[in-house]
mmCIF file of C-alpha atoms and ligand atoms in Angstrom:
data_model
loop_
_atom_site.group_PDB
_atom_site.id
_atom_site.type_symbol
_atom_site.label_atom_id
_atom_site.label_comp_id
_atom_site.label_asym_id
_atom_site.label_seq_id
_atom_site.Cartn_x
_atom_site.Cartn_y
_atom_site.Cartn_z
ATOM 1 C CA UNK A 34 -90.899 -30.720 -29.050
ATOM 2 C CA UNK A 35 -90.906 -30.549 -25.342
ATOM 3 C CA UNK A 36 -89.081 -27.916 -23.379
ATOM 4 C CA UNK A 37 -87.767 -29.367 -19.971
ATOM 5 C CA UNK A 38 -87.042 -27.994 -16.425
ATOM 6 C CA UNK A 39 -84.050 -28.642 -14.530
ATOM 7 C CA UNK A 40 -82.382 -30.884 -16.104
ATOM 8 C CA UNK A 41 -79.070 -32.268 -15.007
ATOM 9 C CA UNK A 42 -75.985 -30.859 -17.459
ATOM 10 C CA UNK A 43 -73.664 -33.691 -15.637
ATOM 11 C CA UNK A 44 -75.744 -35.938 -17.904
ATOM 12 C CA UNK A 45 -75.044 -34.275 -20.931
ATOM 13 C CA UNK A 46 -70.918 -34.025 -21.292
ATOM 14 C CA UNK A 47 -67.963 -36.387 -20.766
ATOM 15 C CA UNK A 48 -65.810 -34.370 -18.362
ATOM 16 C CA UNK A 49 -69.215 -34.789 -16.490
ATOM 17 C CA UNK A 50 -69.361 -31.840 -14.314
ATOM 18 C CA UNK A 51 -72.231 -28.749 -14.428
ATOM 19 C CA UNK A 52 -75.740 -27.520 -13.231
ATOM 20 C CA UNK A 53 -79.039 -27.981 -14.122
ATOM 21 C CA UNK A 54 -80.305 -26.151 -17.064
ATOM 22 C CA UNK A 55 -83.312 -24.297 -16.063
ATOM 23 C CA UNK A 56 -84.272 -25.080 -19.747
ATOM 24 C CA UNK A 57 -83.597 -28.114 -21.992
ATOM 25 C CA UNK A 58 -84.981 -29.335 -25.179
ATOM 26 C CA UNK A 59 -83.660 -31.837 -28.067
ATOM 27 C CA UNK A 60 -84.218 -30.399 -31.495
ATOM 28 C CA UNK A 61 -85.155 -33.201 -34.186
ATOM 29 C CA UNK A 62 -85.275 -30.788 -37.343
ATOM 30 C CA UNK A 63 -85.100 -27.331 -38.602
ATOM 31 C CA UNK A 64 -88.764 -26.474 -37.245
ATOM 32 C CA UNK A 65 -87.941 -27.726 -33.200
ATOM 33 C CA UNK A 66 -84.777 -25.472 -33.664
ATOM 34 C CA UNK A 67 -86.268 -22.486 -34.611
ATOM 35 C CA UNK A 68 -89.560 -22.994 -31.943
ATOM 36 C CA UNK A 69 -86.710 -23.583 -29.534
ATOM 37 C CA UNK A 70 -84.771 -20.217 -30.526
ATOM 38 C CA UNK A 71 -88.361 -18.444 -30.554
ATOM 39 C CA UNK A 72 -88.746 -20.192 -26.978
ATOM 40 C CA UNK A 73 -85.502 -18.423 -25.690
ATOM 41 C CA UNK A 74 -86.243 -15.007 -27.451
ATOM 42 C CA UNK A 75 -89.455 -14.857 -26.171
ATOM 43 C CA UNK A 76 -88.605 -15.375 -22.730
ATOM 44 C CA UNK A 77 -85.504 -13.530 -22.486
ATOM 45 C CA UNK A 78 -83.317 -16.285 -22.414
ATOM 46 C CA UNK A 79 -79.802 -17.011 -23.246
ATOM 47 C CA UNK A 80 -79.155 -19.898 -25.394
ATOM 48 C CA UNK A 81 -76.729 -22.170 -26.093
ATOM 49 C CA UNK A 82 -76.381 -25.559 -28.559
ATOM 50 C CA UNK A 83 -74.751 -28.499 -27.915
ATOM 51 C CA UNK A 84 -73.888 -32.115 -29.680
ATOM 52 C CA UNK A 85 -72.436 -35.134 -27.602
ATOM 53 C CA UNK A 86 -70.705 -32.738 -24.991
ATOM 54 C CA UNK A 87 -67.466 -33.915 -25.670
ATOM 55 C CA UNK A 88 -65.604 -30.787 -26.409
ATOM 56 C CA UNK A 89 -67.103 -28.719 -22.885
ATOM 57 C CA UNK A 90 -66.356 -27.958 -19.336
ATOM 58 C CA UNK A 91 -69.422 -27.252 -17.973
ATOM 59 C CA UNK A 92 -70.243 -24.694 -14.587
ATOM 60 C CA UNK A 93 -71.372 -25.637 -11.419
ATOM 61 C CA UNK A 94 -73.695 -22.942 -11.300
ATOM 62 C CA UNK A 95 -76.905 -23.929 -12.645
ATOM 63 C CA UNK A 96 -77.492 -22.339 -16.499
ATOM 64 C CA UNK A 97 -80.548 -19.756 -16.496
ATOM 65 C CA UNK A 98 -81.082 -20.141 -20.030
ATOM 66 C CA UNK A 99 -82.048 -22.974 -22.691
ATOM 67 C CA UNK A 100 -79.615 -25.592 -23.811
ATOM 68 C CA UNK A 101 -81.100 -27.045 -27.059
ATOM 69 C CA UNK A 102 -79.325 -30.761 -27.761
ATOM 70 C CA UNK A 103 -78.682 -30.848 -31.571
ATOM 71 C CA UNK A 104 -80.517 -34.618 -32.726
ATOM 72 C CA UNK A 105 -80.856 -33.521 -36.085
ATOM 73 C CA UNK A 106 -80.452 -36.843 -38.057
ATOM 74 C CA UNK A 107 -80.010 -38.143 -41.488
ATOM 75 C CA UNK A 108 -77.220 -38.466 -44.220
ATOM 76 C CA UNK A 109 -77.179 -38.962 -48.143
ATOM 77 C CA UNK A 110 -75.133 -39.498 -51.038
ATOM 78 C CA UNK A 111 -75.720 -36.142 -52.940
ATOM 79 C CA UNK A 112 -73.833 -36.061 -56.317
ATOM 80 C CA UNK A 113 -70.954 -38.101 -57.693
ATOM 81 C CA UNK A 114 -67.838 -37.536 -60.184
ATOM 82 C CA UNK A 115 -65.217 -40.548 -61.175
ATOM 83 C CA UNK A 116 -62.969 -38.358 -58.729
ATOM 84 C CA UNK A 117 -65.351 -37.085 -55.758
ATOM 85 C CA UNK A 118 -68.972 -37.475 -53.684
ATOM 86 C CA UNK A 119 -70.768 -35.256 -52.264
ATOM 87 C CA UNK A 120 -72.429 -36.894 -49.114
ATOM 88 C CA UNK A 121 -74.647 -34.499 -46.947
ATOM 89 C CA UNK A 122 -75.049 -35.086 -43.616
ATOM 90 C CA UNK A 123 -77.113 -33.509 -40.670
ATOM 91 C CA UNK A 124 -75.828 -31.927 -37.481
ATOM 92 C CA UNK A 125 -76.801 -33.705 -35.042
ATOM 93 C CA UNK A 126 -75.536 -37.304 -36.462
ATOM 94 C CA UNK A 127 -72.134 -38.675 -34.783
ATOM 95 C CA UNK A 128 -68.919 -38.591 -36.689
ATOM 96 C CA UNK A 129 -68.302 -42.336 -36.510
ATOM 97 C CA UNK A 130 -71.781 -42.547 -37.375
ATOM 98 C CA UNK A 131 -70.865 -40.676 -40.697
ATOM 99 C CA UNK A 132 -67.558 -42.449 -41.003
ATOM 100 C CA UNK A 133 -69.183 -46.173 -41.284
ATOM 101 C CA UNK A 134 -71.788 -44.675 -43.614
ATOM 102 C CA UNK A 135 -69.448 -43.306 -45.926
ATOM 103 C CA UNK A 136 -66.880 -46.281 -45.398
ATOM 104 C CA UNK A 137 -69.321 -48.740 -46.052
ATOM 105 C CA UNK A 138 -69.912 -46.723 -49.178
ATOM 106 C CA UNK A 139 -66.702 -46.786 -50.537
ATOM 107 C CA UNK A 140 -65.651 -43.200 -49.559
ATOM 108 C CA UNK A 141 -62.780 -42.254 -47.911
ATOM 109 C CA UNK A 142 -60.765 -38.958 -46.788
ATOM 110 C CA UNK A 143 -61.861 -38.855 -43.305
ATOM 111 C CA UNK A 144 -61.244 -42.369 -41.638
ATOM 112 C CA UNK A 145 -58.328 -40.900 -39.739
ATOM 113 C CA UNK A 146 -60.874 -39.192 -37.637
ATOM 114 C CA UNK A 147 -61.986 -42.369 -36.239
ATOM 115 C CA UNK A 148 -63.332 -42.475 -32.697
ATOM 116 C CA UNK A 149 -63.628 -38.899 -31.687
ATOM 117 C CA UNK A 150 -66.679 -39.190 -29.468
ATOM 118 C CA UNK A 151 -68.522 -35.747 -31.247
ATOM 119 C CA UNK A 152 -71.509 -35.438 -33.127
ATOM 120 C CA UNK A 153 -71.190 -33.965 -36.964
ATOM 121 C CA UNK A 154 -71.836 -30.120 -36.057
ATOM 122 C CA UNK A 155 -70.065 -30.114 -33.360
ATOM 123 C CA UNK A 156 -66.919 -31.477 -35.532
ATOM 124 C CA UNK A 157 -66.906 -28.906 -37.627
ATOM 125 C CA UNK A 158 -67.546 -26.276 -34.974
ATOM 126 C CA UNK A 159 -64.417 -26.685 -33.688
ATOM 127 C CA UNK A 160 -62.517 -28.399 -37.206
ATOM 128 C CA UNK A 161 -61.713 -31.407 -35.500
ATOM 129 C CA UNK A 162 -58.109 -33.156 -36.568
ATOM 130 C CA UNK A 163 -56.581 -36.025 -35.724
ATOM 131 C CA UNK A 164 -53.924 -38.101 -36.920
ATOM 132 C CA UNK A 165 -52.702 -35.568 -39.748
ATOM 133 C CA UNK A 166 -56.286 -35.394 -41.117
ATOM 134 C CA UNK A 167 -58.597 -31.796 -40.740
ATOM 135 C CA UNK A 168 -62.248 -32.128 -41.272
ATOM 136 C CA UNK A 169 -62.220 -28.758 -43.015
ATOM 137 C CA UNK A 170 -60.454 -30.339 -46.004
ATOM 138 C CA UNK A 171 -63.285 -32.159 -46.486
ATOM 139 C CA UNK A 172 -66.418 -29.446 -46.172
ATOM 140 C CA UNK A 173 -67.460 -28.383 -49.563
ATOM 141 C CA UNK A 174 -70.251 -26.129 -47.497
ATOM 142 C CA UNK A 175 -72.050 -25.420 -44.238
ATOM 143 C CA UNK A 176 -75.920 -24.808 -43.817
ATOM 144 C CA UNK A 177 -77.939 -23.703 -40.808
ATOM 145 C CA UNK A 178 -80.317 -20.978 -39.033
ATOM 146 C CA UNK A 179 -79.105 -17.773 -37.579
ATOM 147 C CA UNK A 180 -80.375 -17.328 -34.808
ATOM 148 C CA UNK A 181 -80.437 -13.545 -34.808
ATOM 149 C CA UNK A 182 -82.747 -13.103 -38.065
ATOM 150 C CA UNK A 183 -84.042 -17.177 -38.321
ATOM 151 C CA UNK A 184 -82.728 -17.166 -42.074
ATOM 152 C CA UNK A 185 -81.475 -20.145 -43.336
ATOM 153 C CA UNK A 186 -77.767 -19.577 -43.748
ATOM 154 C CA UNK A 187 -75.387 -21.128 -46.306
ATOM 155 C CA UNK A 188 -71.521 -20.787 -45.933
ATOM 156 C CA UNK A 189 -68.869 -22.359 -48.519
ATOM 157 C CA UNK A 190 -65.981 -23.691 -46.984
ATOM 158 C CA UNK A 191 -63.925 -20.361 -48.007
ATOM 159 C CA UNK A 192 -65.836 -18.632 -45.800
ATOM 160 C CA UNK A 193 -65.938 -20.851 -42.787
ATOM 161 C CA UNK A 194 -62.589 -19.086 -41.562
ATOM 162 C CA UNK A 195 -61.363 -22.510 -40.914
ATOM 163 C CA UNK A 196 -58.317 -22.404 -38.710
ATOM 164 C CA UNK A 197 -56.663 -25.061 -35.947
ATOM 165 C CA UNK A 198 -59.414 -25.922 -33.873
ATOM 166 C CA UNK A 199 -61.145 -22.695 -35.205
ATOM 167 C CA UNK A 200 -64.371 -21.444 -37.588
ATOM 168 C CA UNK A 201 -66.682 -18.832 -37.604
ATOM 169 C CA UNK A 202 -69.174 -21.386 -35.898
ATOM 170 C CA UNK A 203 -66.911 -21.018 -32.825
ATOM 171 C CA UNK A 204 -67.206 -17.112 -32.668
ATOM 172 C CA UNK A 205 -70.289 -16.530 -33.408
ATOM 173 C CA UNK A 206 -72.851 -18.314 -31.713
ATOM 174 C CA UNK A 207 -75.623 -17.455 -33.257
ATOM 175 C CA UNK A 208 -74.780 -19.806 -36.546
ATOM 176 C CA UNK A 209 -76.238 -22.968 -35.618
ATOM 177 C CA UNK A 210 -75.209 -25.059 -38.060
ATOM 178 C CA UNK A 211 -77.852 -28.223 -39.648
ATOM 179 C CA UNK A 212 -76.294 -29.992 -42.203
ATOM 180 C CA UNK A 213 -73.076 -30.561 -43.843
ATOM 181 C CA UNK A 214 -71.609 -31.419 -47.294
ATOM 182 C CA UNK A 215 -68.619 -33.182 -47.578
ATOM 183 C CA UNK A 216 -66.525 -33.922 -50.594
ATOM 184 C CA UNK A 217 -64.691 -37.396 -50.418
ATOM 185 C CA UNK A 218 -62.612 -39.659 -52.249
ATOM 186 C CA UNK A 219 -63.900 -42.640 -54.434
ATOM 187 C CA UNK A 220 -60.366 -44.032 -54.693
ATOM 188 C CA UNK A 221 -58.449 -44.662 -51.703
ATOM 189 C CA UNK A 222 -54.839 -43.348 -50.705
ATOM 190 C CA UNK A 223 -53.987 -43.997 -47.193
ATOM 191 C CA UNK A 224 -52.981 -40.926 -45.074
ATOM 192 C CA UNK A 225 -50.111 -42.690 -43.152
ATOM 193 C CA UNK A 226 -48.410 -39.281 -42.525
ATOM 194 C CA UNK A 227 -48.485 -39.064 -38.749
ATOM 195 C CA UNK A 228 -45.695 -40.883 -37.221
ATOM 196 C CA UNK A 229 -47.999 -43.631 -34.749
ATOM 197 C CA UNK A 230 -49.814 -44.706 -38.062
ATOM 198 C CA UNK A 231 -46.562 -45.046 -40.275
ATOM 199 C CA UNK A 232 -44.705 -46.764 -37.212
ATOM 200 C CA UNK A 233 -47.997 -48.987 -37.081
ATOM 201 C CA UNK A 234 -48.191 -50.064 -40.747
ATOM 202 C CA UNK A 235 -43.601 -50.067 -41.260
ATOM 203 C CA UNK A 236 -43.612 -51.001 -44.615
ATOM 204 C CA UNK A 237 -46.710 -53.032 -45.398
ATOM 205 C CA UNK A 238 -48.243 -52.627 -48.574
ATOM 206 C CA UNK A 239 -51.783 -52.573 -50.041
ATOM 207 C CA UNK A 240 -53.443 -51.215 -46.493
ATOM 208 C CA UNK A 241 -57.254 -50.743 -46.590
ATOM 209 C CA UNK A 242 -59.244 -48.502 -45.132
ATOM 210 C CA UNK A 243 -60.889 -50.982 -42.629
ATOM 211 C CA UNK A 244 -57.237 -51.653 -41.476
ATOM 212 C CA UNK A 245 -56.515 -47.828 -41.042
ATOM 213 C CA UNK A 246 -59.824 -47.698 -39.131
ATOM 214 C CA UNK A 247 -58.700 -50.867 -37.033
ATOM 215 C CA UNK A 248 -54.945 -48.994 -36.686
ATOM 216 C CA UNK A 249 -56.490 -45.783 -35.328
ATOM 217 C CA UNK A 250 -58.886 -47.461 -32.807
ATOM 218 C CA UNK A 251 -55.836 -49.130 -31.112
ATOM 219 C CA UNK A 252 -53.834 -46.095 -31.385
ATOM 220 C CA UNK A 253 -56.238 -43.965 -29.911
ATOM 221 C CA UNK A 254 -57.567 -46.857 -27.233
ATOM 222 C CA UNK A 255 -53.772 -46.915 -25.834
ATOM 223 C CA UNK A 256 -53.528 -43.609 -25.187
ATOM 224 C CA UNK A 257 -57.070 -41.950 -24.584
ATOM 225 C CA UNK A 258 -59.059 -42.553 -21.657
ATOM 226 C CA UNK A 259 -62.372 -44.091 -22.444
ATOM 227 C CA UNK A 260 -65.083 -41.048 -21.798
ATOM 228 C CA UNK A 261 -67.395 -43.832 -20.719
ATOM 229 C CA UNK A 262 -65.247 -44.674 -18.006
ATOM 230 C CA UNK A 263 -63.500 -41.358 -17.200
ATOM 231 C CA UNK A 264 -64.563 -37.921 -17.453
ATOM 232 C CA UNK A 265 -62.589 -36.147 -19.664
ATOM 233 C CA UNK A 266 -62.853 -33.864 -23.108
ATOM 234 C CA UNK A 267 -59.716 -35.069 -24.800
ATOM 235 C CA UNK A 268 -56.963 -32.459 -24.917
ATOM 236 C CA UNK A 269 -57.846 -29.600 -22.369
ATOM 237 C CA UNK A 270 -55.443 -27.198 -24.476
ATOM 238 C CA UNK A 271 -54.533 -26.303 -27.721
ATOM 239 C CA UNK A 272 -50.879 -27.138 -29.230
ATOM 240 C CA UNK A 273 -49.378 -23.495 -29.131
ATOM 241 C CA UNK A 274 -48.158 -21.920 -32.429
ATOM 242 C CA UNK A 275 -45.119 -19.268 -31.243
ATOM 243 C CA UNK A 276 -43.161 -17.284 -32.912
ATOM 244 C CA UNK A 277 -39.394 -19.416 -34.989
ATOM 245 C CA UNK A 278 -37.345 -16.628 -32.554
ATOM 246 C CA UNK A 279 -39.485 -18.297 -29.462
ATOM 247 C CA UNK A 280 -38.660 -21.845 -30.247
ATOM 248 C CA UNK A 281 -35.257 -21.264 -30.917
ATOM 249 C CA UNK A 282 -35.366 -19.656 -27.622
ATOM 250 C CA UNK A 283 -36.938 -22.415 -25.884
ATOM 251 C CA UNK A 284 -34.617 -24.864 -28.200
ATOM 252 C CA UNK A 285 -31.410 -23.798 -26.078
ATOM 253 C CA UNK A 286 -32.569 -25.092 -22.961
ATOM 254 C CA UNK A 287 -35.022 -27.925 -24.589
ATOM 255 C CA UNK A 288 -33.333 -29.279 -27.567
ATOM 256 C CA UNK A 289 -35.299 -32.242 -28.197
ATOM 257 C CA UNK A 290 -38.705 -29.932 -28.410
ATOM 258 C CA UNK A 291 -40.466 -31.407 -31.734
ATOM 259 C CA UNK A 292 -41.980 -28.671 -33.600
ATOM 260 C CA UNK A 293 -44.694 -28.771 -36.496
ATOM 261 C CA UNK A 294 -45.490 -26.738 -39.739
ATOM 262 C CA UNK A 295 -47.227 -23.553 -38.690
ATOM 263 C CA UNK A 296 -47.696 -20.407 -40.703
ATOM 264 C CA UNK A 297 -44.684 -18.838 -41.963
ATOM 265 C CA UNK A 298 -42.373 -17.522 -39.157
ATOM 266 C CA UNK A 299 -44.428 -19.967 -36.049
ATOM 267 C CA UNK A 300 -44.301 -23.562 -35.617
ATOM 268 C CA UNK A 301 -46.756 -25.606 -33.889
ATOM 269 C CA UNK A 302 -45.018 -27.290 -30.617
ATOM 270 C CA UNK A 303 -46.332 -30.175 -28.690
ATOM 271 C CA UNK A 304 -47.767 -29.408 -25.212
ATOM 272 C CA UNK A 305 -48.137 -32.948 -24.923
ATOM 273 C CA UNK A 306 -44.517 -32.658 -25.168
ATOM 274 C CA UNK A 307 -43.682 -29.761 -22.762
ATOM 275 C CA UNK A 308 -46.095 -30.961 -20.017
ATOM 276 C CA UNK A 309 -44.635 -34.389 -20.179
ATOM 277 C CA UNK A 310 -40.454 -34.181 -20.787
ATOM 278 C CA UNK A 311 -39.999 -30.304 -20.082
ATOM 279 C CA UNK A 312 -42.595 -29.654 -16.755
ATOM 280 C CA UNK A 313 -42.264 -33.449 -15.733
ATOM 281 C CA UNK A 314 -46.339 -33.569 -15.015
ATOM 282 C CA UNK A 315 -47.475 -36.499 -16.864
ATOM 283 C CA UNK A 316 -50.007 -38.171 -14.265
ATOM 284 C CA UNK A 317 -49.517 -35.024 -12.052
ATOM 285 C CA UNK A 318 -52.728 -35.353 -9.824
ATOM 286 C CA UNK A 319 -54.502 -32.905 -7.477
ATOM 287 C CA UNK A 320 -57.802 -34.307 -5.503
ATOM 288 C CA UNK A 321 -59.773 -35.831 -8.191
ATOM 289 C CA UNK A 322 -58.257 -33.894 -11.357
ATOM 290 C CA UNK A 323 -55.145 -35.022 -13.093
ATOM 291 C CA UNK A 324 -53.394 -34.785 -16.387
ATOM 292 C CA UNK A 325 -53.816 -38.559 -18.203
ATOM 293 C CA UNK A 326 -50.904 -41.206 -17.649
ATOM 294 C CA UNK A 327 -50.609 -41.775 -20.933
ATOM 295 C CA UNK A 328 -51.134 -38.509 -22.774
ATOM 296 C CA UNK A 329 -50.198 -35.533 -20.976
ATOM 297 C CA UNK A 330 -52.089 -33.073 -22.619
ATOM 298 C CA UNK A 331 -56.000 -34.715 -21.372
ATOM 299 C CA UNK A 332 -57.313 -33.901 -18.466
ATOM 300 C CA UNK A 333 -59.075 -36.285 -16.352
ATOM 301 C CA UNK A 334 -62.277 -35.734 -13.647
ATOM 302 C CA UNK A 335 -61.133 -39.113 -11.783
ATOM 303 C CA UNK A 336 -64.775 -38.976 -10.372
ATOM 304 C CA UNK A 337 -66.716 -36.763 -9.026
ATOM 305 C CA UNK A 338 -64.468 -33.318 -9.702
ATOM 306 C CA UNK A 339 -66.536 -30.435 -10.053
ATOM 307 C CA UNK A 340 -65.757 -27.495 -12.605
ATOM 308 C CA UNK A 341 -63.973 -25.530 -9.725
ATOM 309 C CA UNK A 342 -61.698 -28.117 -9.183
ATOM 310 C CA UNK A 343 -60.662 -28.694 -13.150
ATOM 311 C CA UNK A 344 -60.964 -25.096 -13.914
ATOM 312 C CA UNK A 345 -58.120 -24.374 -10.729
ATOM 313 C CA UNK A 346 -56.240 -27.658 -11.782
ATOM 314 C CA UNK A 347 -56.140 -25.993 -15.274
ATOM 315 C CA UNK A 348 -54.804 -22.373 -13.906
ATOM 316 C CA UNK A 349 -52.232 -24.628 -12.449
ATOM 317 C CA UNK A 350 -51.178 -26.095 -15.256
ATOM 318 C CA UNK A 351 -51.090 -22.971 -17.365
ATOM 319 C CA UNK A 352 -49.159 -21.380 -14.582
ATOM 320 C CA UNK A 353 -46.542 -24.071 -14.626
ATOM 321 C CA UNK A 354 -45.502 -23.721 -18.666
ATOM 322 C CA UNK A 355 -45.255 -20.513 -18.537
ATOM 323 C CA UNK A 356 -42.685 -20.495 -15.418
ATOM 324 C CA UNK A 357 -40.899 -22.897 -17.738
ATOM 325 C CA UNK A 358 -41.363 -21.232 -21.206
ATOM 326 C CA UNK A 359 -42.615 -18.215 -20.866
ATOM 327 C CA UNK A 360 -45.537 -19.483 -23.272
ATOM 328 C CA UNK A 361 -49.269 -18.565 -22.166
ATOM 329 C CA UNK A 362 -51.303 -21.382 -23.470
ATOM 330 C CA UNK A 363 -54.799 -21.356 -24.441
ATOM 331 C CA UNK A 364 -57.692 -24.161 -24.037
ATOM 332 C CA UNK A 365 -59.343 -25.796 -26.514
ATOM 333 C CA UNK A 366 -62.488 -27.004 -24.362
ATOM 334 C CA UNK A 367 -65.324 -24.367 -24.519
ATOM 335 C CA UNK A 368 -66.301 -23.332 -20.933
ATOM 336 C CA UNK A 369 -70.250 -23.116 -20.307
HETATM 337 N N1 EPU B 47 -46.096 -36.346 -26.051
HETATM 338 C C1 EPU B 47 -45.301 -36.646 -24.980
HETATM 339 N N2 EPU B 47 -45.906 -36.894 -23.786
HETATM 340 C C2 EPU B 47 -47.262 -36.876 -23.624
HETATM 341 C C3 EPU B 47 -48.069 -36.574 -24.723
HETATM 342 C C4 EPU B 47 -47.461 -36.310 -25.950
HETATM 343 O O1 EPU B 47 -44.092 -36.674 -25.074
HETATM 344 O O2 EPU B 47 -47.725 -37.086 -22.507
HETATM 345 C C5 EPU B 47 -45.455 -36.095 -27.355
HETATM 346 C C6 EPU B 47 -45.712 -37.269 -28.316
HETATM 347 O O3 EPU B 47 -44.747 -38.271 -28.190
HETATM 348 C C7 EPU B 47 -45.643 -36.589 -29.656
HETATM 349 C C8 EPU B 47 -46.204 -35.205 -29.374
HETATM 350 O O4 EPU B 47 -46.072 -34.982 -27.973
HETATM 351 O O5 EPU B 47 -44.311 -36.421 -30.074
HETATM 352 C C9 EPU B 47 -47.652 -35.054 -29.796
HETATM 353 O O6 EPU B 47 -48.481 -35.984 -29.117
HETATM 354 P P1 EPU B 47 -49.697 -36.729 -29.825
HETATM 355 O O7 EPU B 47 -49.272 -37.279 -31.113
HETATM 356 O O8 EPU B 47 -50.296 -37.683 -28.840
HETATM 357 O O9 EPU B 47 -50.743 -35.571 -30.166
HETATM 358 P P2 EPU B 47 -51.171 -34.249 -29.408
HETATM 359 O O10 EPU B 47 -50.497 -33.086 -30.036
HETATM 360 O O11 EPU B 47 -51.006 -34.401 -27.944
HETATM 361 C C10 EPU B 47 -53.203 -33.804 -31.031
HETATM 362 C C11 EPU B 47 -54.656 -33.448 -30.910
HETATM 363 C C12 EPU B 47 -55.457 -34.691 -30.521
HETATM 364 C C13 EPU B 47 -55.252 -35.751 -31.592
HETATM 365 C C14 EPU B 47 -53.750 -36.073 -31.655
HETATM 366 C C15 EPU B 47 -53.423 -37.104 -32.706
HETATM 367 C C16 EPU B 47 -54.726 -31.133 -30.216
HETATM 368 C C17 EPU B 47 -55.041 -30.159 -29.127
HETATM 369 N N3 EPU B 47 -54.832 -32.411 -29.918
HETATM 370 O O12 EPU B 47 -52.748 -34.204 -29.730
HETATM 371 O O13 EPU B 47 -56.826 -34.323 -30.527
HETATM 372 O O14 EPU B 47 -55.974 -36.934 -31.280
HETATM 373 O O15 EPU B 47 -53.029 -34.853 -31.964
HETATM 374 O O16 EPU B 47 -53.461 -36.529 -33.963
HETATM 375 O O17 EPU B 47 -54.392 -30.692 -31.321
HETATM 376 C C18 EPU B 47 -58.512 -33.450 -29.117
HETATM 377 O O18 EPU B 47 -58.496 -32.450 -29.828
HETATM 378 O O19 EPU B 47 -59.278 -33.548 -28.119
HETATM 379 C C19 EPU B 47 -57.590 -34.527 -29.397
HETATM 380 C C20 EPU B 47 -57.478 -35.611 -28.616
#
């Protein structure tokens, strides 16, 4: 494994902004992650891991420390019942990667997840959802290094602290996860829960999974930007989950606010929604930043924006729901 100098972080994530890292390696398996922790111990460095850079808003300033890119590959069928498989998969594979291999083996569970442009760890990092499907439902259990002692660490999913975009993984840094097991279906039920995908299918019967595939691509194509084209890591912020007395607060003035199953006494609300029909910012713009034409809640680097520019764009944007709602929202990109 070869430990770089100065390497550009631009290169590395979709919203395309950062620094160099004064440090950079790619880890290929469990031995080039721990020489690269040992690296970054050894010379009193700070560390951090990342997959495809999908999910990050990188500094300007360059990073004095290592960045390790996860390229841990592989995936296999582990063990099979007439209900279930368990398919293992490494970290550093990409999710579509995983969801052709397991498609094209007759599994199914998380097609809905099509086209989220993340590597495996990285997915379950930050429990990836889409279109009324949550990885987590799917991880039997999560293996890796920690960092701190260089064990080998295995977590069930009970103990993953799965929560909306949430895990352990996301607190504590030092859990660098390797390899996954999944449990998926050998029979097929469509999930055609979320309203795009029912309106999409109406009443048609018998749908397979390569259709549901096929549905979410076009779904996703006509309202996501393309990170190849644009910079951009999908939704900048969370949904927020407030209190039943909030929304019915924010219900007087907004009565068509749509609202989703939360815990018991908080629903989930749309800021997709609120930024859109309530603050009237879809496509609001400033320099090179903007919030997405067609999907309010993405922010876009229009080319060239550096992390000052999104991060202020962002405070702006924050600043603006709460003068309407009085509701502080949080990100879900991870700042580096
Ligand atoms: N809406 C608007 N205007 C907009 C955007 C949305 O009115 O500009 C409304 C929609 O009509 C809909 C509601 O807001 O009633 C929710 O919008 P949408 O279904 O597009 O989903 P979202 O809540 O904006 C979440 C995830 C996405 C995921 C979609 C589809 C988060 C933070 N985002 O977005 O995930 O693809 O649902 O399931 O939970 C990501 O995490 O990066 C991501 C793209």
């Amino acid at each position: 494994m070869k430990i770089k100098q100065n390497i550009r972080l631009s290169e590395y994530n979709t919203f395309k902004t950062g620094g160099n890292a004064k440090f950079f390696c790619e880890v290929k398996n469990e031995g080039e992650l721990i020489e690269a922790i040992k690296f970054a111990k050894n010379n009193n460095l700070k560390f951090i891991v990342i997959g495809n850079g999908s999910n990050l808003l990188i500094k300007d300033e360059d990073y004095l420390g290592l960045v390790i890119k996860m390229s841990i590959k592989g995936k296999d069928i582990d063990s099979k019942n007439d209900v279930y498989t368990i398919v293992s998969t490494c970290a550093g594979e990409s999710f579509d990667g995983f969801i052709s291999f397991v498609v094209s083996k007759g599994l199914s569970g998380i097609e809905n997840l099509w086209n989220i442009p993340g590597t495996v760890g990285a997915s379950v990092v930050q429990n990836i959802g889409a279109y009324g499907t949550e990885v987590k439902d799917y991880i039997v259990s999560v293996e890796g290094i920690d960092a701190d002692s260089l064990n080998k660490f295995i977590y069930k999913n009970e103990n993953c602290n799965f929560g909306y975009r949430e895990s352990t993984f996301k607190k504590n840094k030092n859990l660098i996860i390797t390899k996954v097991f999944f449990k998926l279906n050998n029979a097929f039920i469509p999930n055609l829960e979320y309203p795009a995908l029912k309106d999409y299918f109406l009443d048609k019967k018998n749908i397979s999974i390569k259709e549901v595939i096929k549905a979410i691509g076009k779904i996703r194509k006509n309202k996501l930007p393309d990170w190849k084209v644009l910079g951009t890591a999908g939704s900048f912020f969370k949904n927020p989950i407030i209190s039943e007395k909030e929304y019915s607060d924010i219900l007087l003035k907004y009565p068509s606010l749509p609202k989703y199953l939360a815990e018991t006494g908080f629903v989930k609300i749309p800021l997709g929604f609120v930024l859109d029909k309530i603050c009237g910012l879809k496509g609001f713009k400033i320099g090179k930043v903007g919030l997405y034409e067609k999907q309010s809640l993405i922010i876009v680097n229009y080319g060239g924006a550096s992390y000052f520019e999104i991060n202020n764009f962002a405070k702006i944007i924050e600043e603006k729901v709460y003068e309407k709602i009085k509701i502080k929202i949080e990100r879900e990109v991870e700042v580096i």
